[in-house]
mmCIF file of C-alpha atoms in Angstrom:
data_model
loop_
_atom_site.group_PDB
_atom_site.id
_atom_site.type_symbol
_atom_site.label_atom_id
_atom_site.label_comp_id
_atom_site.label_asym_id
_atom_site.label_seq_id
_atom_site.Cartn_x
_atom_site.Cartn_y
_atom_site.Cartn_z
ATOM 1 C CA MET A 1 8.849 16.635 7.172
ATOM 2 C CA ASN A 2 9.332 13.620 5.009
ATOM 3 C CA ARG A 3 7.953 13.925 1.544
ATOM 4 C CA VAL A 4 6.985 10.565 0.175
ATOM 5 C CA PRO A 5 6.680 10.280 -3.603
ATOM 6 C CA VAL A 6 3.329 8.504 -3.341
ATOM 7 C CA THR A 7 2.901 7.571 -7.008
ATOM 8 C CA ALA A 8 6.262 5.822 -7.095
ATOM 9 C CA ALA A 9 5.786 4.119 -3.715
ATOM 10 C CA ILE A 10 2.457 2.672 -4.887
ATOM 11 C CA ALA A 11 3.822 1.528 -8.251
ATOM 12 C CA LEU A 12 6.853 -0.220 -6.737
ATOM 13 C CA GLY A 13 4.757 -1.544 -3.868
ATOM 14 C CA ASP A 14 2.154 -2.983 -6.250
ATOM 15 C CA ASP A 15 4.882 -4.710 -8.284
ATOM 16 C CA ALA A 16 6.202 -6.403 -5.160
ATOM 17 C CA LEU A 17 2.759 -7.247 -3.765
ATOM 18 C CA VAL A 18 1.391 -8.782 -6.953
ATOM 19 C CA LEU A 19 4.499 -10.851 -7.637
ATOM 20 C CA ALA A 20 4.481 -12.047 -4.007
ATOM 21 C CA GLN A 21 0.888 -13.215 -4.466
ATOM 22 C CA ARG A 22 1.723 -15.015 -7.711
ATOM 23 C CA LEU A 23 4.751 -16.749 -6.167
ATOM 24 C CA GLY A 24 2.652 -17.705 -3.160
ATOM 25 C CA GLU A 25 0.408 -19.690 -5.506
ATOM 26 C CA TRP A 26 3.270 -22.175 -5.866
ATOM 27 C CA ALA A 27 3.052 -23.169 -2.191
ATOM 28 C CA GLY A 28 2.338 -26.893 -2.187
ATOM 29 C CA HIS A 29 2.679 -27.136 -5.987
ATOM 30 C CA ALA A 30 6.372 -26.574 -6.790
ATOM 31 C CA PRO A 31 8.274 -29.336 -8.616
ATOM 32 C CA VAL A 32 10.387 -30.139 -5.543
ATOM 33 C CA LEU A 33 10.088 -29.299 -1.865
ATOM 34 C CA GLU A 34 13.155 -27.040 -1.919
ATOM 35 C CA GLU A 35 11.520 -24.903 -4.607
ATOM 36 C CA ASP A 36 8.300 -24.716 -2.644
ATOM 37 C CA VAL A 37 10.328 -23.195 0.173
ATOM 38 C CA ALA A 38 12.485 -21.021 -2.082
ATOM 39 C CA LEU A 39 9.571 -19.439 -3.943
ATOM 40 C CA ALA A 40 7.697 -18.832 -0.685
ATOM 41 C CA ASN A 41 10.763 -17.140 0.806
ATOM 42 C CA ILE A 42 11.200 -14.935 -2.245
ATOM 43 C CA ALA A 43 7.507 -14.059 -1.965
ATOM 44 C CA LEU A 44 8.020 -13.177 1.690
ATOM 45 C CA ASP A 45 10.873 -10.798 0.848
ATOM 46 C CA LEU A 46 8.675 -9.123 -1.765
ATOM 47 C CA LEU A 47 5.751 -8.917 0.628
ATOM 48 C CA GLY A 48 7.989 -7.175 3.156
ATOM 49 C CA GLN A 49 9.028 -4.662 0.518
ATOM 50 C CA ALA A 50 5.402 -4.167 -0.505
ATOM 51 C CA ARG A 51 4.289 -3.538 3.076
ATOM 52 C CA THR A 52 6.999 -0.913 3.585
ATOM 53 C CA LEU A 53 6.259 0.815 0.277
ATOM 54 C CA LEU A 54 2.463 0.799 0.547
ATOM 55 C CA SER A 55 2.662 2.007 4.168
ATOM 56 C CA MET A 56 4.530 5.068 2.873
ATOM 57 C CA ALA A 57 1.456 5.856 0.805
ATOM 58 C CA GLY A 58 -1.144 5.285 3.518
ATOM 59 C CA ASP A 59 -2.770 2.236 5.074
ATOM 60 C CA GLU A 60 -1.211 -0.948 3.663
ATOM 61 C CA ASP A 61 -4.362 -3.066 4.083
ATOM 62 C CA GLN A 62 -6.512 -0.450 2.410
ATOM 63 C CA HIS A 63 -4.132 -0.437 -0.554
ATOM 64 C CA ALA A 64 -3.795 -4.206 -0.803
ATOM 65 C CA TYR A 65 -7.330 -5.357 -0.109
ATOM 66 C CA LEU A 66 -9.741 -2.579 -0.949
ATOM 67 C CA ARG A 67 -8.603 -1.152 -4.248
ATOM 68 C CA GLU A 68 -10.197 -2.187 -7.515
ATOM 69 C CA GLU A 69 -8.274 -3.695 -10.397
ATOM 70 C CA ARG A 70 -7.955 -0.382 -12.266
ATOM 71 C CA GLU A 71 -6.366 1.273 -9.242
ATOM 72 C CA PHE A 72 -3.366 -1.071 -9.176
ATOM 73 C CA ARG A 73 -0.223 0.380 -10.745
ATOM 74 C CA ASN A 74 1.942 -2.738 -11.131
ATOM 75 C CA VAL A 75 3.546 -3.606 -14.443
ATOM 76 C CA GLN A 76 1.775 -6.337 -16.386
ATOM 77 C CA LEU A 77 4.806 -8.625 -16.198
ATOM 78 C CA VAL A 78 4.340 -9.431 -12.496
ATOM 79 C CA GLU A 79 0.635 -10.294 -12.838
ATOM 80 C CA GLN A 80 1.204 -12.891 -15.565
ATOM 81 C CA PRO A 81 0.051 -16.355 -14.497
ATOM 82 C CA ASN A 82 2.705 -18.727 -13.177
ATOM 83 C CA GLY A 83 2.434 -21.037 -16.192
ATOM 84 C CA ASP A 84 4.867 -23.920 -16.023
ATOM 85 C CA PHE A 85 7.978 -23.672 -13.846
ATOM 86 C CA ALA A 86 9.975 -22.214 -16.750
ATOM 87 C CA HIS A 87 7.486 -19.342 -17.083
ATOM 88 C CA THR A 88 7.844 -18.546 -13.409
ATOM 89 C CA ILE A 89 11.644 -18.608 -13.711
ATOM 90 C CA ALA A 90 11.607 -16.389 -16.816
ATOM 91 C CA ARG A 91 9.357 -13.892 -15.013
ATOM 92 C CA GLN A 92 11.755 -13.985 -12.046
ATOM 93 C CA LEU A 93 14.812 -13.505 -14.255
ATOM 94 C CA TYR A 94 13.320 -10.514 -16.061
ATOM 95 C CA PHE A 95 11.906 -8.891 -12.952
ATOM 96 C CA ALA A 96 14.672 -9.560 -10.404
ATOM 97 C CA THR A 97 17.270 -8.250 -12.866
ATOM 98 C CA TYR A 98 15.225 -5.070 -13.310
ATOM 99 C CA GLN A 99 14.576 -4.726 -9.579
ATOM 100 C CA GLN A 100 18.247 -5.140 -8.725
ATOM 101 C CA LEU A 101 19.271 -2.408 -11.194
ATOM 102 C CA MET A 102 16.453 -0.097 -10.118
ATOM 103 C CA TYR A 103 16.985 -0.533 -6.351
ATOM 104 C CA SER A 104 20.757 -0.052 -6.764
ATOM 105 C CA GLU A 105 20.125 3.344 -8.348
ATOM 106 C CA LEU A 106 17.394 4.273 -5.907
ATOM 107 C CA ALA A 107 19.571 3.373 -2.918
ATOM 108 C CA THR A 108 21.996 6.132 -3.845
ATOM 109 C CA ALA A 109 19.283 8.760 -4.443
ATOM 110 C CA GLN A 110 19.961 12.005 -2.666
ATOM 111 C CA SER A 111 17.564 14.960 -2.419
ATOM 112 C CA GLU A 112 14.413 15.194 -0.364
ATOM 113 C CA LEU A 113 13.126 11.954 -1.832
ATOM 114 C CA GLU A 114 15.759 10.134 0.146
ATOM 115 C CA GLN A 115 14.031 11.285 3.310
ATOM 116 C CA GLY A 116 10.791 9.791 2.131
ATOM 117 C CA GLY A 117 12.272 6.418 2.981
ATOM 118 C CA LEU A 118 12.499 5.065 -0.560
ATOM 119 C CA ALA A 119 16.292 5.075 -0.587
ATOM 120 C CA ALA A 120 16.501 3.276 2.769
ATOM 121 C CA LEU A 121 14.081 0.592 1.584
ATOM 122 C CA ALA A 122 16.002 0.240 -1.683
ATOM 123 C CA ALA A 123 19.340 -0.140 0.114
ATOM 124 C CA LYS A 124 17.876 -2.981 2.128
ATOM 125 C CA ALA A 125 15.856 -4.647 -0.638
ATOM 126 C CA VAL A 126 18.689 -4.678 -3.171
ATOM 127 C CA LYS A 127 20.556 -7.203 -1.039
ATOM 128 C CA GLU A 128 17.527 -9.504 -0.891
ATOM 129 C CA VAL A 129 16.881 -9.186 -4.612
ATOM 130 C CA ALA A 130 20.475 -10.230 -5.359
ATOM 131 C CA TYR A 131 19.484 -13.668 -4.050
ATOM 132 C CA HIS A 132 16.254 -13.694 -6.080
ATOM 133 C CA ARG A 133 18.237 -13.011 -9.223
ATOM 134 C CA ASP A 134 20.838 -15.611 -8.358
ATOM 135 C CA HIS A 135 18.042 -18.161 -7.913
ATOM 136 C CA ALA A 136 16.522 -17.274 -11.305
ATOM 137 C CA VAL A 137 19.898 -17.288 -13.081
ATOM 138 C CA GLN A 138 20.844 -20.734 -11.784
ATOM 139 C CA TRP A 139 17.502 -22.196 -12.855
ATOM 140 C CA THR A 140 17.656 -20.538 -16.280
ATOM 141 C CA LEU A 141 21.067 -22.135 -16.836
ATOM 142 C CA ARG A 142 19.895 -25.504 -15.596
ATOM 143 C CA LEU A 143 16.733 -25.562 -17.697
ATOM 144 C CA GLY A 144 18.240 -23.932 -20.793
ATOM 145 C CA ASP A 145 21.320 -26.134 -20.826
ATOM 146 C CA GLY A 146 19.375 -29.196 -19.696
ATOM 147 C CA THR A 147 17.297 -31.678 -21.638
ATOM 148 C CA PRO A 148 15.741 -30.887 -25.053
ATOM 149 C CA GLU A 149 12.381 -30.647 -23.254
ATOM 150 C CA SER A 150 13.570 -28.217 -20.548
ATOM 151 C CA HIS A 151 15.489 -26.173 -23.160
ATOM 152 C CA GLU A 152 12.440 -25.848 -25.346
ATOM 153 C CA ARG A 153 10.169 -24.876 -22.459
ATOM 154 C CA MET A 154 12.623 -22.299 -21.111
ATOM 155 C CA GLN A 155 12.906 -20.722 -24.555
ATOM 156 C CA ARG A 156 9.137 -20.662 -24.926
ATOM 157 C CA ALA A 157 8.789 -18.938 -21.543
ATOM 158 C CA LEU A 158 11.386 -16.268 -22.346
ATOM 159 C CA ASP A 159 9.642 -15.599 -25.673
ATOM 160 C CA ALA A 160 6.139 -15.500 -24.184
ATOM 161 C CA LEU A 161 6.965 -12.947 -21.482
ATOM 162 C CA TRP A 162 9.200 -10.733 -23.612
ATOM 163 C CA ARG A 163 6.318 -8.509 -24.680
ATOM 164 C CA TYR A 164 5.850 -7.386 -21.064
ATOM 165 C CA THR A 165 9.437 -6.279 -20.484
ATOM 166 C CA GLY A 166 9.335 -2.908 -22.246
ATOM 167 C CA GLU A 167 7.004 -1.495 -19.636
ATOM 168 C CA LEU A 168 9.659 -1.848 -16.929
ATOM 169 C CA PHE A 169 11.666 1.005 -18.419
ATOM 170 C CA GLN A 170 9.046 3.708 -18.723
ATOM 171 C CA PRO A 171 9.788 6.882 -16.765
ATOM 172 C CA MET A 172 7.949 6.983 -13.415
ATOM 173 C CA GLU A 173 6.681 10.133 -11.753
ATOM 174 C CA GLY A 174 8.492 10.927 -8.536
ATOM 175 C CA LEU A 175 11.092 8.169 -8.846
ATOM 176 C CA PRO A 176 14.617 9.614 -8.817
ATOM 177 C CA VAL A 177 15.863 6.908 -11.179
ATOM 178 C CA ASP A 178 16.346 7.199 -14.926
ATOM 179 C CA LEU A 179 14.425 4.031 -15.805
ATOM 180 C CA PRO A 180 14.869 4.239 -19.609
ATOM 181 C CA ALA A 181 18.638 4.288 -19.013
ATOM 182 C CA LEU A 182 18.427 0.944 -17.190
ATOM 183 C CA ARG A 183 17.273 -0.832 -20.324
ATOM 184 C CA GLU A 184 20.775 -1.208 -21.785
ATOM 185 C CA PRO A 185 22.389 -2.757 -18.684
ATOM 186 C CA TRP A 186 19.281 -4.928 -18.261
ATOM 187 C CA LEU A 187 19.549 -6.227 -21.837
ATOM 188 C CA ALA A 188 23.245 -6.927 -21.332
ATOM 189 C CA ALA A 189 22.619 -8.801 -18.064
ATOM 190 C CA ILE A 190 19.779 -10.893 -19.528
ATOM 191 C CA GLY A 191 21.712 -11.526 -22.749
ATOM 192 C CA GLU A 192 24.692 -12.858 -20.825
ATOM 193 C CA VAL A 193 22.556 -15.383 -18.909
ATOM 194 C CA VAL A 194 20.574 -16.399 -21.989
ATOM 195 C CA ALA A 195 23.773 -17.057 -23.939
ATOM 196 C CA ARG A 196 25.305 -19.117 -21.134
ATOM 197 C CA ALA A 197 22.060 -21.104 -20.932
ATOM 198 C CA THR A 198 22.417 -21.939 -24.670
ATOM 199 C CA LEU A 199 19.169 -20.073 -25.305
ATOM 200 C CA THR A 200 18.307 -17.342 -27.799
ATOM 201 C CA MET A 201 17.307 -13.787 -26.958
ATOM 202 C CA PRO A 202 13.663 -13.196 -27.932
ATOM 203 C CA ASP A 203 13.392 -10.970 -30.993
ATOM 204 C CA GLY A 204 9.728 -9.987 -30.919
ATOM 205 C CA PRO A 205 8.425 -6.603 -29.779
ATOM 206 C CA ASP A 206 8.987 -5.911 -26.081
ATOM 207 C CA ARG A 207 5.533 -4.407 -25.665
ATOM 208 C CA THR A 208 2.059 -5.105 -26.946
ATOM 209 C CA PRO A 209 0.846 -2.432 -29.362
ATOM 210 C CA TRP A 210 -2.504 -2.030 -27.630
ATOM 211 C CA ALA A 211 -1.178 -1.740 -24.119
ATOM 212 C CA ALA A 212 2.250 -0.141 -24.004
ATOM 213 C CA GLY A 213 2.921 0.732 -20.403
ATOM 214 C CA ALA A 214 -0.654 0.002 -19.494
ATOM 215 C CA GLY A 215 -0.107 -1.563 -16.078
ATOM 216 C CA ARG A 216 1.289 1.650 -14.653
ATOM 217 C CA GLN A 217 -1.927 3.372 -15.794
ATOM 218 C CA GLY A 218 -4.184 0.741 -14.283
ATOM 219 C CA VAL A 219 -4.891 -1.335 -17.374
ATOM 220 C CA HIS A 220 -4.281 -4.995 -16.635
ATOM 221 C CA THR A 221 -4.428 -8.357 -18.381
ATOM 222 C CA GLU A 222 -7.296 -10.768 -18.145
ATOM 223 C CA SER A 223 -6.072 -13.024 -15.362
ATOM 224 C CA PHE A 224 -5.280 -10.190 -12.964
ATOM 225 C CA GLY A 225 -8.886 -9.747 -11.837
ATOM 226 C CA ARG A 226 -9.130 -13.379 -10.791
ATOM 227 C CA MET A 227 -5.874 -13.145 -8.889
ATOM 228 C CA LEU A 228 -7.120 -10.054 -7.042
ATOM 229 C CA ALA A 229 -10.419 -11.754 -6.223
ATOM 230 C CA GLU A 230 -8.561 -14.550 -4.501
ATOM 231 C CA MET A 231 -6.211 -12.146 -2.736
ATOM 232 C CA GLN A 232 -8.935 -9.820 -1.503
ATOM 233 C CA HIS A 233 -11.993 -11.965 -0.852
ATOM 234 C CA LEU A 234 -11.237 -12.844 2.774
ATOM 235 C CA HIS A 235 -10.644 -9.249 3.799
ATOM 236 C CA ARG A 236 -13.712 -8.050 1.913
ATOM 237 C CA ALA A 237 -15.929 -10.781 3.337
ATOM 238 C CA HIS A 238 -14.654 -10.204 6.869
ATOM 239 C CA PRO A 239 -13.545 -6.558 7.112
ATOM 240 C CA GLY A 240 -10.725 -6.083 9.605
ATOM 241 C CA ALA A 241 -10.243 -9.820 10.105
ATOM 242 C CA SER A 242 -6.967 -10.792 11.756
ATOM 243 C CA TRP A 243 -5.515 -13.866 13.377
ATOM 244 C CA MET B 1 21.898 12.926 33.675
ATOM 245 C CA VAL B 2 24.060 10.118 34.951
ATOM 246 C CA THR B 3 21.157 8.219 36.489
ATOM 247 C CA THR B 4 19.192 8.319 33.230
ATOM 248 C CA THR B 5 22.141 7.018 31.278
ATOM 249 C CA ALA B 6 22.701 4.191 33.717
ATOM 250 C CA LEU B 7 19.028 3.279 33.592
ATOM 251 C CA GLU B 8 19.029 3.387 29.795
ATOM 252 C CA GLU B 9 22.095 1.166 29.721
ATOM 253 C CA GLY B 10 20.390 -1.315 32.028
ATOM 254 C CA LEU B 11 17.273 -1.327 29.851
ATOM 255 C CA ARG B 12 19.361 -1.760 26.751
ATOM 256 C CA GLN B 13 20.967 -4.821 28.275
ATOM 257 C CA ALA B 14 17.531 -6.209 29.128
ATOM 258 C CA VAL B 15 16.353 -5.641 25.544
ATOM 259 C CA GLY B 16 19.575 -7.058 24.127
ATOM 260 C CA ALA B 17 19.214 -10.231 26.193
ATOM 261 C CA VAL B 18 15.814 -11.083 24.653
ATOM 262 C CA PRO B 19 16.213 -14.288 22.616
ATOM 263 C CA ASP B 20 15.494 -14.245 18.900
ATOM 264 C CA PRO B 21 12.144 -16.019 18.353
ATOM 265 C CA GLU B 22 13.397 -17.987 15.328
ATOM 266 C CA LEU B 23 16.902 -18.722 16.583
ATOM 267 C CA PRO B 24 16.579 -18.790 20.366
ATOM 268 C CA VAL B 25 20.289 -19.533 20.806
ATOM 269 C CA LEU B 26 20.953 -15.950 19.762
ATOM 270 C CA SER B 27 20.025 -12.824 21.675
ATOM 271 C CA LEU B 28 18.814 -9.722 19.859
ATOM 272 C CA GLU B 29 22.103 -8.021 20.811
ATOM 273 C CA GLU B 30 24.171 -10.858 19.335
ATOM 274 C CA LEU B 31 22.051 -10.745 16.189
ATOM 275 C CA GLY B 32 22.846 -7.037 15.980
ATOM 276 C CA ILE B 33 19.326 -5.756 15.474
ATOM 277 C CA VAL B 34 18.951 -3.416 18.498
ATOM 278 C CA ARG B 35 19.547 0.101 17.182
ATOM 279 C CA GLY B 36 18.548 2.117 20.231
ATOM 280 C CA VAL B 37 16.785 2.163 23.604
ATOM 281 C CA HIS B 38 15.668 5.641 24.609
ATOM 282 C CA LEU B 39 14.083 6.765 27.839
ATOM 283 C CA LEU B 40 11.494 9.327 26.715
ATOM 284 C CA GLY B 41 10.246 10.131 30.205
ATOM 285 C CA PRO B 42 9.409 8.421 33.469
ATOM 286 C CA GLY B 43 8.103 4.967 32.561
ATOM 287 C CA ARG B 44 8.266 5.677 28.817
ATOM 288 C CA VAL B 45 10.748 3.940 26.569
ATOM 289 C CA GLU B 46 11.190 3.786 22.828
ATOM 290 C CA VAL B 47 13.083 0.864 21.286
ATOM 291 C CA GLU B 48 14.467 0.892 17.755
ATOM 292 C CA LEU B 49 14.899 -2.473 16.038
ATOM 293 C CA THR B 50 16.085 -3.144 12.501
ATOM 294 C CA PRO B 51 14.675 -6.172 10.659
ATOM 295 C CA THR B 52 17.087 -8.752 9.233
ATOM 296 C CA TYR B 53 14.976 -9.075 6.068
ATOM 297 C CA THR B 54 12.284 -6.579 5.007
ATOM 298 C CA GLY B 55 9.652 -9.295 5.249
ATOM 299 C CA CYS B 56 10.993 -10.935 8.405
ATOM 300 C CA PRO B 57 7.856 -12.318 10.088
ATOM 301 C CA ALA B 58 9.623 -12.516 13.479
ATOM 302 C CA ILE B 59 9.744 -8.753 13.968
ATOM 303 C CA ASP B 60 6.251 -8.576 15.501
ATOM 304 C CA THR B 61 7.120 -11.327 17.976
ATOM 305 C CA MET B 62 10.368 -9.540 18.815
ATOM 306 C CA ALA B 63 8.470 -6.317 19.494
ATOM 307 C CA ALA B 64 6.024 -8.163 21.768
ATOM 308 C CA ASP B 65 8.875 -9.891 23.635
ATOM 309 C CA VAL B 66 10.764 -6.614 24.097
ATOM 310 C CA THR B 67 7.613 -4.902 25.389
ATOM 311 C CA ARG B 68 6.977 -7.708 27.874
ATOM 312 C CA VAL B 69 10.569 -7.681 29.166
ATOM 313 C CA LEU B 70 10.597 -3.908 29.631
ATOM 314 C CA ARG B 71 7.270 -4.072 31.493
ATOM 315 C CA GLU B 72 8.889 -6.604 33.822
ATOM 316 C CA HIS B 73 11.589 -3.980 34.350
ATOM 317 C CA GLY B 74 8.958 -1.470 35.445
ATOM 318 C CA ILE B 75 8.429 0.375 32.163
ATOM 319 C CA PRO B 76 4.673 0.504 31.513
ATOM 320 C CA GLU B 77 4.794 2.473 28.263
ATOM 321 C CA VAL B 78 6.900 0.852 25.545
ATOM 322 C CA SER B 79 6.926 1.749 21.873
ATOM 323 C CA VAL B 80 8.902 -0.332 19.408
ATOM 324 C CA CYS B 81 9.699 1.082 15.994
ATOM 325 C CA THR B 82 11.622 -0.424 13.103
ATOM 326 C CA VAL B 83 14.368 1.429 11.284
ATOM 327 C CA LEU B 84 15.695 0.368 7.867
ATOM 328 C CA SER B 85 18.707 2.620 7.495
ATOM 329 C CA PRO B 86 21.501 1.709 7.533
ATOM 330 C CA PRO B 87 20.377 -1.748 6.380
ATOM 331 C CA TRP B 88 21.152 -4.712 8.611
ATOM 332 C CA SER B 89 23.986 -6.925 7.493
ATOM 333 C CA THR B 90 25.107 -10.337 8.677
ATOM 334 C CA ASP B 91 28.351 -8.543 9.585
ATOM 335 C CA ALA B 92 26.360 -7.151 12.535
ATOM 336 C CA ILE B 93 26.194 -10.618 14.112
ATOM 337 C CA SER B 94 28.706 -10.661 16.971
ATOM 338 C CA ALA B 95 31.606 -13.106 17.253
ATOM 339 C CA GLU B 96 29.831 -14.752 20.180
ATOM 340 C CA GLY B 97 26.679 -14.980 18.046
ATOM 341 C CA ARG B 98 28.598 -16.706 15.252
ATOM 342 C CA ARG B 99 30.097 -19.180 17.690
ATOM 343 C CA LYS B 100 26.625 -20.003 19.060
ATOM 344 C CA LEU B 101 25.180 -20.455 15.557
ATOM 345 C CA ALA B 102 27.877 -22.982 14.664
ATOM 346 C CA GLU B 103 27.367 -24.772 17.965
ATOM 347 C CA PHE B 104 23.636 -24.926 17.191
ATOM 348 C CA GLY B 105 24.394 -26.591 13.829
ATOM 349 C CA ILE B 106 23.975 -23.521 11.600
ATOM 350 C CA ALA B 107 27.002 -22.462 9.569
ATOM 351 C CA PRO B 108 27.559 -18.773 10.384
ATOM 352 C CA PRO B 109 27.668 -16.161 7.596
ATOM 353 C CA ARG B 110 31.004 -15.297 6.027
ATOM 354 C CA PRO B 111 32.082 -11.645 5.946
ATOM 355 C CA THR B 112 30.226 -9.778 3.181
ATOM 356 C CA ARG B 113 31.687 -7.783 0.364
ATOM 357 C CA ASP B 114 30.420 -4.290 -0.346
ATOM 358 C CA GLY B 115 26.683 -4.326 -0.735
ATOM 359 C CA GLY B 116 26.142 -7.881 0.468
ATOM 360 C CA GLY B 117 24.344 -10.422 -1.654
ATOM 361 C CA PRO B 118 25.526 -13.824 -2.812
ATOM 362 C CA VAL B 119 29.172 -14.589 -2.121
ATOM 363 C CA PRO B 120 30.897 -16.013 -5.201
ATOM 364 C CA VAL B 121 31.534 -19.745 -5.211
ATOM 365 C CA GLY B 122 35.042 -20.717 -4.283
ATOM 366 C CA LEU B 123 34.778 -19.436 -0.754
ATOM 367 C CA SER B 124 33.296 -22.572 0.719
ATOM 368 C CA VAL B 125 31.116 -22.915 3.777
ATOM 369 C CA ARG B 126 32.396 -25.027 6.639
ATOM 370 C CA CYS B 127 30.231 -27.902 7.895
ATOM 371 C CA PRO B 128 29.143 -27.023 11.458
ATOM 372 C CA HIS B 129 29.108 -30.724 12.385
ATOM 373 C CA CYS B 130 32.486 -32.068 11.242
ATOM 374 C CA GLY B 131 34.336 -28.925 10.116
ATOM 375 C CA SER B 132 34.863 -30.089 6.541
ATOM 376 C CA LEU B 133 35.008 -27.466 3.793
ATOM 377 C CA ASP B 134 33.726 -30.002 1.261
ATOM 378 C CA THR B 135 30.089 -28.873 1.267
ATOM 379 C CA THR B 136 27.591 -28.279 -1.530
ATOM 380 C CA LEU B 137 24.548 -26.063 -1.925
ATOM 381 C CA LEU B 138 21.210 -27.874 -2.040
ATOM 382 C CA SER B 139 18.876 -24.866 -2.072
ATOM 383 C CA ARG B 140 19.385 -21.117 -1.938
ATOM 384 C CA PHE B 141 16.467 -20.749 0.452
ATOM 385 C CA SER B 142 15.957 -22.974 3.469
ATOM 386 C CA SER B 143 13.580 -22.962 6.439
ATOM 387 C CA THR B 144 13.705 -19.161 6.522
ATOM 388 C CA ALA B 145 14.692 -16.530 3.945
ATOM 389 C CA CYS B 146 17.942 -15.859 5.825
ATOM 390 C CA LYS B 147 19.245 -19.415 5.478
ATOM 391 C CA ALA B 148 20.390 -21.688 2.643
ATOM 392 C CA LEU B 149 20.363 -25.480 2.743
ATOM 393 C CA ARG B 150 23.694 -27.265 2.241
ATOM 394 C CA ARG B 151 25.069 -30.767 2.559
ATOM 395 C CA CYS B 152 28.434 -31.876 3.850
ATOM 396 C CA GLU B 153 30.137 -34.271 1.448
ATOM 397 C CA SER B 154 32.386 -35.590 4.226
ATOM 398 C CA CYS B 155 29.907 -36.492 6.965
ATOM 399 C CA ARG B 156 26.873 -36.448 4.595
ATOM 400 C CA GLU B 157 24.789 -34.376 7.010
ATOM 401 C CA PRO B 158 22.555 -31.609 5.643
ATOM 402 C CA PHE B 159 22.819 -28.279 7.442
ATOM 403 C CA ASP B 160 21.541 -24.712 7.359
ATOM 404 C CA HIS B 161 23.836 -21.866 6.386
ATOM 405 C CA PHE B 162 23.072 -18.316 7.510
ATOM 406 C CA LYS B 163 23.400 -16.493 4.176
ATOM 407 C CA GLU B 164 25.535 -13.410 3.843
ATOM 408 C CA LEU B 165 23.445 -10.256 3.564
#
């Protein structure tokens, strides 16, 4: 029998689902048509990962549409509002870099957890995420090493989201990956891009004192409830609706 | 049993010949996504497909098309399941599939390195219209997640490139 580490599948699935929803909000609003398409495609990859992960833990629709805010286990980083385009790119850079490191490790996981399907999903998803990171890196370079206005906005975005990055590296129950150990390679990878983009690494705390690691325990930031309301209202108003 | 094997082989060919819903110039066999066709009993067949991308929205249409084709071949009970491991790679696209992509105006994927992902710049992509190697990337994501948008600097035509995965 396959043993699925349910806690980990839900946490990783919620990360992917919530970020997919946020990126989907750009549809029709991105600065250029190509970005409209790019962000929607990245969202689609993440939605595919979320569906696979949440299905390991039960019914995907039940998980996505019928849980309350406090039951979601995503990190707070992915629920942060899109902000300006630089904020969305900073969120992508931070998260895709983390996801690529995490999935790479998970893909090689042996033991019974491998049979739960997590390793197979990770081996597939890591290739998709490589493109997400590439997209974020190229935009960070372009905005950072661009005009004074784009440089300033990119720096502001990196600084504003920094406080949500510490949560990515908390140990996770059932996940056969040493998440705290990923922090060093993550810092090195981000630092390299930031330097090339002529930007400065944020130096504030990487977590908020009142909510360290809160997302994984179901404590979320203010805007998350509104995002969920939009995501869930159709399914709740018309249970079982399909097209 | 010899007869079973022959029947399975025939059914596999029927499944493999189903056109891809997004890229109808390619068959599922040429795309390399048919992992298995198993006769479970009289009139009962299980088909294993592997998605190109985890979120590929075409997989449901593929499953419906495969089911319809097998019913036409006298199999009333068809189950289609998706398998993720080993992950699909653009290296699974056959030589004939690559030729058809180029003919259709989509630059075929280059061979991947270990692990797939973006191929470093330097290895250019050939324009499917005029054959020039002088092409530039316009967007990493095009009409679908599996394609990038490029432009040929020689003939000035934009074109899709099937990204390496």
